[in-house]
Coordinates of C-alpha atoms in Angstrom, one line a residue:
M1109 CA 0.0 0.0 0.0
V1110 CA 2.9 2.4 0.7
G1111 CA 4.2 1.5 -2.8
V1112 CA 0.8 2.3 -4.4
L1113 CA 0.8 5.6 -2.5
L1114 CA 4.3 6.6 -3.6
G1115 CA 3.5 5.5 -7.2
A1116 CA 0.4 7.7 -7.2
I1117 CA 2.5 10.7 -6.3
V1118 CA 5.5 10.0 -8.5
F1119 CA 3.9 8.7 -11.6
G1120 CA 1.0 11.0 -11.4
H1121 CA 3.4 14.0 -11.5
L1122 CA 5.6 12.5 -14.1
A1123 CA 2.7 11.8 -16.4
D1124 CA 1.7 15.5 -16.5
R1125 CA 5.4 16.4 -17.2
L1126 CA 6.5 13.6 -19.6
G1127 CA 3.2 12.3 -21.0
R1128 CA 0.9 9.5 -20.2
R1129 CA 2.3 6.9 -22.7
K1130 CA 6.0 7.1 -21.5
V1131 CA 5.0 6.6 -17.9
L1132 CA 2.6 3.8 -18.8
I1133 CA 5.3 1.9 -20.7
L1134 CA 7.7 2.3 -17.7
S1135 CA 5.1 1.1 -15.3
H1136 CA 4.4 -2.1 -17.2
L1137 CA 8.2 -2.8 -17.3
Q1138 CA 8.6 -2.1 -13.6
M1139 CA 5.6 -4.3 -12.7
A1140 CA 7.0 -7.2 -14.8
A1141 CA 10.5 -6.9 -13.4
S1142 CA 9.6 -6.3 -9.7
G1143 CA 6.9 -8.9 -9.7
T1144 CA 9.2 -11.5 -11.1
C1145 CA 12.0 -10.6 -8.7
T1146 CA 9.5 -10.9 -5.8
A1147 CA 8.9 -14.6 -6.6
F1148 CA 12.7 -15.2 -6.1
A1149 CA 13.2 -13.0 -3.1
P1150 CA 15.7 -14.6 -0.7
S1151 CA 14.5 -12.8 2.4
F1152 CA 11.4 -11.0 3.8
P1153 CA 13.0 -7.4 3.6
V1154 CA 13.9 -8.0 -0.1
Y1155 CA 10.4 -9.3 -0.7
C1156 CA 8.9 -6.2 0.8
A1157 CA 11.2 -4.0 -1.3
F1158 CA 10.0 -5.6 -4.5
R1159 CA 6.4 -5.5 -3.4
L1160 CA 6.8 -1.8 -2.8
L1161 CA 8.0 -1.4 -6.4
S1162 CA 5.1 -3.5 -7.7
G1163 CA 2.7 -1.2 -5.8
M1164 CA 4.2 1.9 -7.4
S1165 CA 3.9 0.4 -10.9
T1166 CA 0.2 -0.5 -10.1
S1167 CA -0.6 3.2 -9.7
G1168 CA 1.2 4.1 -12.8
I1169 CA -0.7 1.5 -14.9
I1170 CA -4.1 2.2 -13.5
L1171 CA -3.9 6.0 -13.5
N1172 CA -2.4 6.4 -16.9
S1173 CA -4.7 3.8 -18.5
M1174 CA -7.7 5.6 -17.2
T1175 CA -6.4 9.0 -18.3
L1176 CA -5.5 7.9 -21.8
N1177 CA -8.9 6.3 -22.2
M1178 CA -10.7 9.4 -21.0
E1179 CA -8.7 11.9 -23.0
W1180 CA -9.2 10.0 -26.3
M1181 CA -12.9 9.1 -25.9
P1182 CA -15.8 11.4 -26.9
I1183 CA -18.1 12.7 -24.2
H1184 CA -20.9 10.1 -24.7
T1185 CA -18.5 7.1 -24.5
R1186 CA -16.6 8.0 -21.3
A1187 CA -19.0 6.1 -18.9
Y1188 CA -18.9 3.1 -21.2
V1189 CA -15.2 2.9 -21.2
S1190 CA -14.9 3.5 -17.5
T1191 CA -17.4 0.7 -16.8
L1192 CA -15.6 -1.7 -19.1
A1193 CA -12.3 -1.0 -17.3
G1194 CA -14.1 -1.7 -14.0
Y1195 CA -15.3 -5.1 -15.3
V1196 CA -11.7 -6.0 -16.2
F1197 CA -10.8 -5.5 -12.5
S1198 CA -13.7 -7.9 -11.6
L1199 CA -12.4 -10.4 -14.1
G1200 CA -9.0 -10.2 -12.4
Q1201 CA -10.6 -11.1 -9.1
F1202 CA -12.1 -14.2 -10.6
I1203 CA -8.8 -15.2 -12.2
L1204 CA -6.9 -14.6 -9.0
A1205 CA -9.2 -16.7 -6.9
G1206 CA -8.8 -19.6 -9.4
A1207 CA -5.1 -19.2 -9.8
A1208 CA -4.5 -19.1 -6.0
Y1209 CA -6.6 -22.2 -5.5
A1210 CA -4.8 -24.1 -8.3
V1211 CA -1.3 -22.8 -7.4
P1212 CA -1.1 -22.5 -3.6
H1213 CA 2.6 -22.0 -3.4
W1214 CA 3.1 -18.3 -3.1
R1215 CA 6.3 -18.1 -5.2
Y1216 CA 4.8 -19.9 -8.2
L1217 CA 1.6 -17.8 -7.8
Q1218 CA 3.6 -14.6 -7.8
L1219 CA 5.5 -15.6 -10.9
L1220 CA 2.3 -16.6 -12.6
V1221 CA 0.7 -13.2 -12.2
S1222 CA 3.9 -11.2 -13.0
V1223 CA 5.2 -12.7 -16.2
P1224 CA 2.2 -11.6 -18.4
F1225 CA 3.3 -8.0 -17.7
F1226 CA 6.2 -8.5 -20.0
V1227 CA 3.7 -9.0 -22.8
S1228 CA 1.8 -5.9 -21.8
F1229 CA 5.1 -4.0 -21.7
V1230 CA 5.7 -4.9 -25.4
Y1231 CA 2.2 -3.9 -26.7
S1232 CA 2.1 -0.7 -24.6
W1233 CA 4.7 0.7 -27.1
F1234 CA 1.8 0.8 -29.7
F1235 CA -0.3 3.2 -27.5
I1236 CA -0.8 6.7 -28.9
E1237 CA 0.0 9.6 -26.6
S1238 CA -2.9 11.8 -25.6
A1239 CA -3.5 14.6 -28.1
R1240 CA -4.9 16.7 -25.3
W1241 CA -1.7 16.4 -23.4
Y1242 CA 0.4 17.3 -26.4
A1243 CA -1.9 20.4 -27.0
S1244 CA -1.8 21.5 -23.4
S1245 CA 2.0 21.2 -23.6
G1246 CA 2.1 23.5 -26.6
R1247 CA 3.5 20.7 -28.9
L1248 CA 1.2 21.2 -31.9
D1249 CA 3.4 19.2 -34.3
L1250 CA 3.0 16.1 -32.1
T1251 CA -0.7 16.8 -31.6
L1252 CA -1.2 16.8 -35.4
K1253 CA 0.7 13.6 -35.8
A1254 CA -1.3 11.9 -33.1
L1255 CA -4.6 13.0 -34.6
Q1256 CA -3.6 11.9 -38.1
R1257 CA -2.5 8.5 -36.8
V1258 CA -5.9 8.1 -35.1
A1259 CA -7.6 9.1 -38.3
Q1260 CA -5.6 6.4 -40.1
I1261 CA -6.6 3.8 -37.5
N1262 CA -10.2 4.8 -37.9
R1263 CA -9.8 4.4 -41.7
K1264 CA -10.4 8.1 -42.3
R1265 CA -7.1 9.0 -44.0
E1266 CA -8.6 11.6 -46.3
E1267 CA -10.1 13.5 -43.4
G1268 CA -6.9 13.2 -41.4
A1269 CA -4.9 14.6 -44.3
K1270 CA -7.1 17.7 -44.2
L1271 CA -5.8 18.6 -40.7
N1272 CA -3.1 21.3 -40.6
M1273 CA -1.2 23.4 -38.2
E1274 CA -3.3 26.5 -39.0
G1275 CA -6.5 24.7 -38.1
L1276 CA -5.0 23.5 -34.8
R1277 CA -3.7 26.9 -33.9
S1278 CA -7.2 28.4 -34.5
S1279 CA -8.8 25.6 -32.4
L1280 CA -6.3 25.8 -29.6
Q1281 CA -5.8 29.6 -29.6
K1282 CA -6.7 30.0 -25.9
E1283 CA -4.4 27.2 -24.7
L1284 CA -1.5 28.5 -26.8
T1285 CA -2.0 32.0 -25.4
M1286 CA -1.9 30.8 -21.8
G1287 CA 1.1 28.6 -22.5
P1288 CA 1.9 25.2 -21.0
G1289 CA 0.5 25.0 -17.5
S1290 CA 2.3 23.9 -14.4
A1291 CA 1.8 20.4 -13.3
S1292 CA 3.0 20.8 -9.7
A1293 CA 0.9 19.4 -7.0
L1294 CA 1.1 22.8 -5.3
E1295 CA -1.2 24.1 -8.0
L1296 CA -4.0 22.0 -6.4
L1297 CA -3.8 24.2 -3.3
R1298 CA -2.8 27.5 -5.0
H1299 CA -5.9 28.1 -7.1
P1300 CA -9.2 28.4 -5.2
A1301 CA -11.1 26.4 -7.9
L1302 CA -8.5 23.5 -7.8
R1303 CA -8.3 23.6 -4.0
R1304 CA -12.0 23.1 -3.6
L1305 CA -11.9 20.1 -5.9
F1306 CA -8.8 18.7 -4.3
L1307 CA -10.3 18.8 -0.7
C1308 CA -13.6 17.4 -1.7
L1309 CA -12.2 14.7 -3.9
S1310 CA -9.6 13.7 -1.2
V1311 CA -12.4 13.0 1.2
L1312 CA -14.2 10.8 -1.4
W1313 CA -11.1 8.9 -2.3
F1314 CA -10.1 8.3 1.3
A1315 CA -13.6 7.2 2.3
T1316 CA -14.1 4.8 -0.6
S1317 CA -10.7 3.1 -0.1
F1318 CA -10.9 3.1 3.7
A1319 CA -14.3 1.3 3.8
Y1320 CA -13.4 -1.0 0.9
Y1321 CA -10.3 -2.4 2.5
G1322 CA -12.0 -2.6 5.8
L1323 CA -14.2 -5.2 4.2
V1324 CA -11.9 -7.1 1.9
M1325 CA -9.0 -7.4 4.3
D1326 CA -11.2 -9.3 6.8
L1327 CA -12.3 -12.2 4.5
Q1328 CA -11.7 -14.8 7.2
G1329 CA -14.1 -13.0 9.6
F1330 CA -17.2 -14.1 7.7
G1331 CA -16.8 -17.8 8.4
V1332 CA -16.6 -18.7 4.7
S1333 CA -13.8 -20.1 2.6
I1334 CA -11.4 -17.3 1.5
Y1335 CA -11.5 -18.6 -2.1
L1336 CA -15.3 -18.6 -2.2
I1337 CA -15.7 -15.2 -0.6
Q1338 CA -13.1 -13.8 -3.1
V1339 CA -15.3 -15.1 -5.9
I1340 CA -18.4 -13.8 -4.3
F1341 CA -16.8 -10.4 -3.8
G1342 CA -15.8 -10.4 -7.5
A1343 CA -19.3 -11.6 -8.6
V1344 CA -21.1 -8.8 -6.9
D1345 CA -19.1 -6.3 -8.9
L1346 CA -20.9 -7.4 -12.1
P1347 CA -24.4 -6.1 -11.2
A1348 CA -23.1 -3.3 -9.0
K1349 CA -21.0 -1.8 -11.7
F1350 CA -23.8 -2.1 -14.2
V1351 CA -26.2 -0.3 -11.9
G1352 CA -23.5 2.2 -11.3
F1353 CA -23.0 2.7 -15.0
V1354 CA -26.7 3.3 -15.5
A1355 CA -26.7 5.9 -12.7
I1356 CA -23.6 7.6 -14.0
N1357 CA -24.8 7.8 -17.5
H1358 CA -28.4 8.8 -16.9
L1359 CA -28.6 10.4 -13.5
G1360 CA -25.2 12.0 -13.4
R1361 CA -21.8 11.5 -11.7
R1362 CA -22.7 13.4 -8.5
P1363 CA -25.9 11.5 -7.7
A1364 CA -24.2 8.2 -8.5
Q1365 CA -21.3 9.0 -6.2
I1366 CA -23.5 10.1 -3.4
A1367 CA -25.8 7.0 -3.6
A1368 CA -22.9 4.6 -3.8
L1369 CA -21.1 5.9 -0.7
L1370 CA -24.4 6.4 1.3
L1371 CA -25.6 2.8 0.6
A1372 CA -22.2 1.3 1.4
G1373 CA -22.1 3.1 4.7
I1374 CA -25.6 2.0 5.6
C1375 CA -24.8 -1.7 4.8
I1376 CA -21.6 -1.6 6.9
L1377 CA -23.4 0.1 9.9
A1378 CA -26.2 -2.4 9.7
N1379 CA -23.6 -5.2 10.0
G1380 CA -22.4 -3.7 13.2
V1381 CA -25.7 -4.4 15.0
I1382 CA -26.2 -7.9 13.6
P1383 CA -25.1 -10.8 15.9
Q1384 CA -21.9 -12.7 14.9
D1385 CA -23.7 -16.0 14.6
Q1386 CA -25.9 -14.8 11.7
S1387 CA -23.0 -15.3 9.2
T1388 CA -25.3 -15.5 6.1
V1389 CA -26.9 -12.1 6.8
R1390 CA -23.6 -10.5 7.7
T1391 CA -21.9 -11.8 4.6
S1392 CA -24.8 -10.7 2.4
L1393 CA -24.6 -7.1 3.8
A1394 CA -20.8 -7.1 3.4
V1395 CA -21.1 -8.2 -0.2
L1396 CA -23.7 -5.6 -0.9
G1397 CA -21.6 -2.9 0.7
K1398 CA -18.5 -4.1 -1.2
G1399 CA -20.5 -3.8 -4.4
C1400 CA -21.5 -0.3 -3.7
L1401 CA -17.9 0.6 -2.9
A1402 CA -16.8 -1.0 -6.2
A1403 CA -19.4 1.2 -8.0
S1404 CA -18.0 4.2 -6.1
F1405 CA -14.5 3.4 -7.3
S1406 CA -15.7 3.2 -10.9
C1407 CA -17.4 6.5 -10.5
I1408 CA -14.7 8.4 -8.8
F1409 CA -12.1 7.5 -11.4
L1410 CA -14.3 9.0 -14.1
Y1411 CA -15.5 11.9 -12.0
T1412 CA -12.1 13.0 -10.9
G1413 CA -10.7 12.9 -14.5
E1414 CA -13.6 15.0 -15.7
L1415 CA -13.3 17.6 -13.0
Y1416 CA -9.6 18.3 -13.3
P1417 CA -8.2 20.3 -16.3
T1418 CA -5.9 18.6 -18.7
M1419 CA -2.8 20.6 -17.5
I1420 CA -3.0 18.9 -14.1
R1421 CA -5.4 16.0 -14.6
Q1422 CA -2.9 13.2 -14.0
T1423 CA -1.5 15.0 -11.0
G1424 CA -5.0 15.3 -9.6
L1425 CA -5.8 11.7 -10.2
G1426 CA -2.5 10.8 -8.6
M1427 CA -3.2 12.8 -5.5
G1428 CA -6.7 11.3 -5.3
S1429 CA -5.2 7.8 -5.4
T1430 CA -2.7 8.9 -2.8
M1431 CA -5.5 9.8 -0.4
A1432 CA -7.1 6.4 -1.2
R1433 CA -3.8 4.7 -0.2
V1434 CA -3.9 6.7 3.0
G1435 CA -7.3 5.2 3.6
S1436 CA -6.2 1.7 2.8
I1437 CA -3.2 2.0 5.2
A1438 CA -5.3 3.4 8.0
S1439 CA -8.1 0.8 7.5
P1440 CA -6.3 -2.2 9.2
L1441 CA -5.3 0.0 12.1
V1442 CA -9.0 0.7 12.8
S1443 CA -9.6 -3.0 13.3
M1444 CA -7.6 -2.8 16.5
T1445 CA -10.5 -0.8 18.1
A1446 CA -12.4 -4.1 18.3
E1447 CA -10.5 -4.7 21.6
L1448 CA -12.5 -1.9 23.1
F1449 CA -15.8 -2.9 21.5
P1450 CA -16.3 -5.7 18.9
S1451 CA -18.5 -3.7 16.5
M1452 CA -16.5 -0.5 16.8
P1453 CA -14.5 -1.0 13.5
L1454 CA -17.7 -1.5 11.6
F1455 CA -19.3 1.6 13.0
I1456 CA -16.2 3.6 12.0
Y1457 CA -16.0 1.9 8.5
G1458 CA -19.7 2.8 8.0
T1459 CA -19.7 6.3 9.3
V1460 CA -16.8 7.6 7.1
P1461 CA -18.5 6.9 3.7
V1462 CA -21.8 8.3 5.0
V1463 CA -20.1 11.6 5.9
A1464 CA -18.2 11.5 2.6
S1465 CA -21.5 11.3 0.7
T1466 CA -22.5 14.7 2.0
V1467 CA -19.2 16.1 0.7
A1468 CA -19.9 14.8 -2.7
A1469 CA -22.9 17.1 -2.9
L1470 CA -20.5 20.1 -3.0
L1471 CA -19.0 19.0 -6.3
P1472 CA -20.3 20.2 -9.7
E1473 CA -21.9 17.8 -12.2
T1474 CA -19.9 16.8 -15.3
L1475 CA -22.4 14.7 -17.2
G1476 CA -22.4 15.9 -20.8
H1477 CA -19.8 18.5 -20.3
P1478 CA -16.5 18.7 -22.3
L1479 CA -13.3 18.0 -20.4
P1480 CA -11.7 21.3 -19.0
D1481 CA -8.3 22.1 -20.3
T1482 CA -7.4 25.0 -18.1
V1483 CA -8.2 26.5 -14.7
Q1484 CA -10.1 29.2 -16.4
D1485 CA -12.4 26.6 -17.8
L1486 CA -13.2 25.5 -14.2
E1487 CA -14.0 29.1 -13.2
D1488 CA -16.3 29.5 -16.3
R1489 CA -18.1 26.3 -15.3
R1490 CA -18.5 27.4 -11.7
R1491 CA -19.9 30.7 -12.8
G1492 CA -22.2 29.1 -15.3
K1493 CA -20.5 30.6 -18.3
P1494 CA -20.8 28.6 -21.6
Q1495 CA -17.5 26.9 -22.6
R1496 CA -17.8 27.9 -26.2
Q1497 CA -14.1 27.5 -26.9
Q1498 CA -14.1 24.0 -25.5
Q1499 CA -17.3 23.0 -27.3
E1500 CA -15.8 24.1 -30.6
Q1501 CA -12.6 22.1 -29.8
Q1502 CA -14.7 19.1 -28.8
K1503 CA -16.6 19.1 -32.1
Q1504 CA -13.3 18.9 -33.9
M1505 CA -11.7 16.4 -31.6
V1506 CA -14.6 13.9 -31.3
P1507 CA -14.7 12.9 -35.0
L1508 CA -10.9 12.4 -34.9
Q1509 CA -11.3 10.2 -31.9
A1510 CA -14.1 7.7 -32.6
S1511 CA -17.2 9.2 -34.2
A1512 CA -18.3 9.2 -37.8
Q1513 CA -21.6 10.9 -37.3
E1514 CA -20.8 14.5 -38.1
K1515 CA -20.8 15.9 -41.7
N1516 CA -17.1 16.5 -41.9
G1517 CA -16.1 14.0 -39.2
L1518 CA -13.9 11.0 -39.3

């Protein structure tokens, strides 16, 4: 968990400085190498060191994958892509449960889940850097090349050939005037608009991870086989994330985030007053609560990326993930309060997401809005001003990304 925390800080910052693709390639290589070395660790300290490196690369892979998806997808497909990514996590839980049951020796199991990352390292070289990041960095030549390559992939070479530097300069006039933005984490506290987002989102990330790991790290406490409960916890994600997707896509990001945290907290609090001998009821509530928290995770990744501007999006996601790791590190410590009162940990685990659900109400809605590129876009959104410049840019970018519906689109 400390590794994931450090990775969120380091790789989140580097991705805004160096680009999403480079950091993603590095993260895949680090995951493959550190995971493989973990399987051959000669001592526990060496094992912990390699696990820390694996945790760092986990952050780099997750955050940069989500950001690349988000910055290349049109508005109407973001929720779909985010949900699909969430289902891949659930698939991993199923595979892990089966692999751990079939390969009980930890060294062989560690090797089994690490070697495939050498394959992902190879194919990650074929990813295309975010055109939004290129544009926000003032590198219009690379922006043009990225868009033309996407046009070629989408079999729209003629439309891609029509793109030129003059058109990009006209579309990105505001961004070029402002110049490349600072990607420092201090920017999250320096600007009032960013500071408000950072504080609210930090609470949401912390609460989701805190309650989530409070449940999943105590699998033995439900009186069920750890392999079976792992499969059950993975299975509940399937309907939970679908319901979350419907809510995100139709009701909005903010209502979905509030409902997921509130329901998760209620389930955990209810478990605190149910007798220990009623294992079936307690397991059912825990599974339902875990499903709500999984939906919350899916929503908060998308929501955070849509709230932060391009110039600092990856840093913002990294800091959010950092707060999530703080929650996951603090979560096991809370279990020690059971010495004072057996149900005390559950009351704490349940209260935190309920409180966080009220904080989510302070955030703006992003459903149907274009991604902000600058802090000024955030200010315009907060004041209710139309983002005309961004809407014009989005109309030009969307066809180049995936759509073939507009008259002159790709």
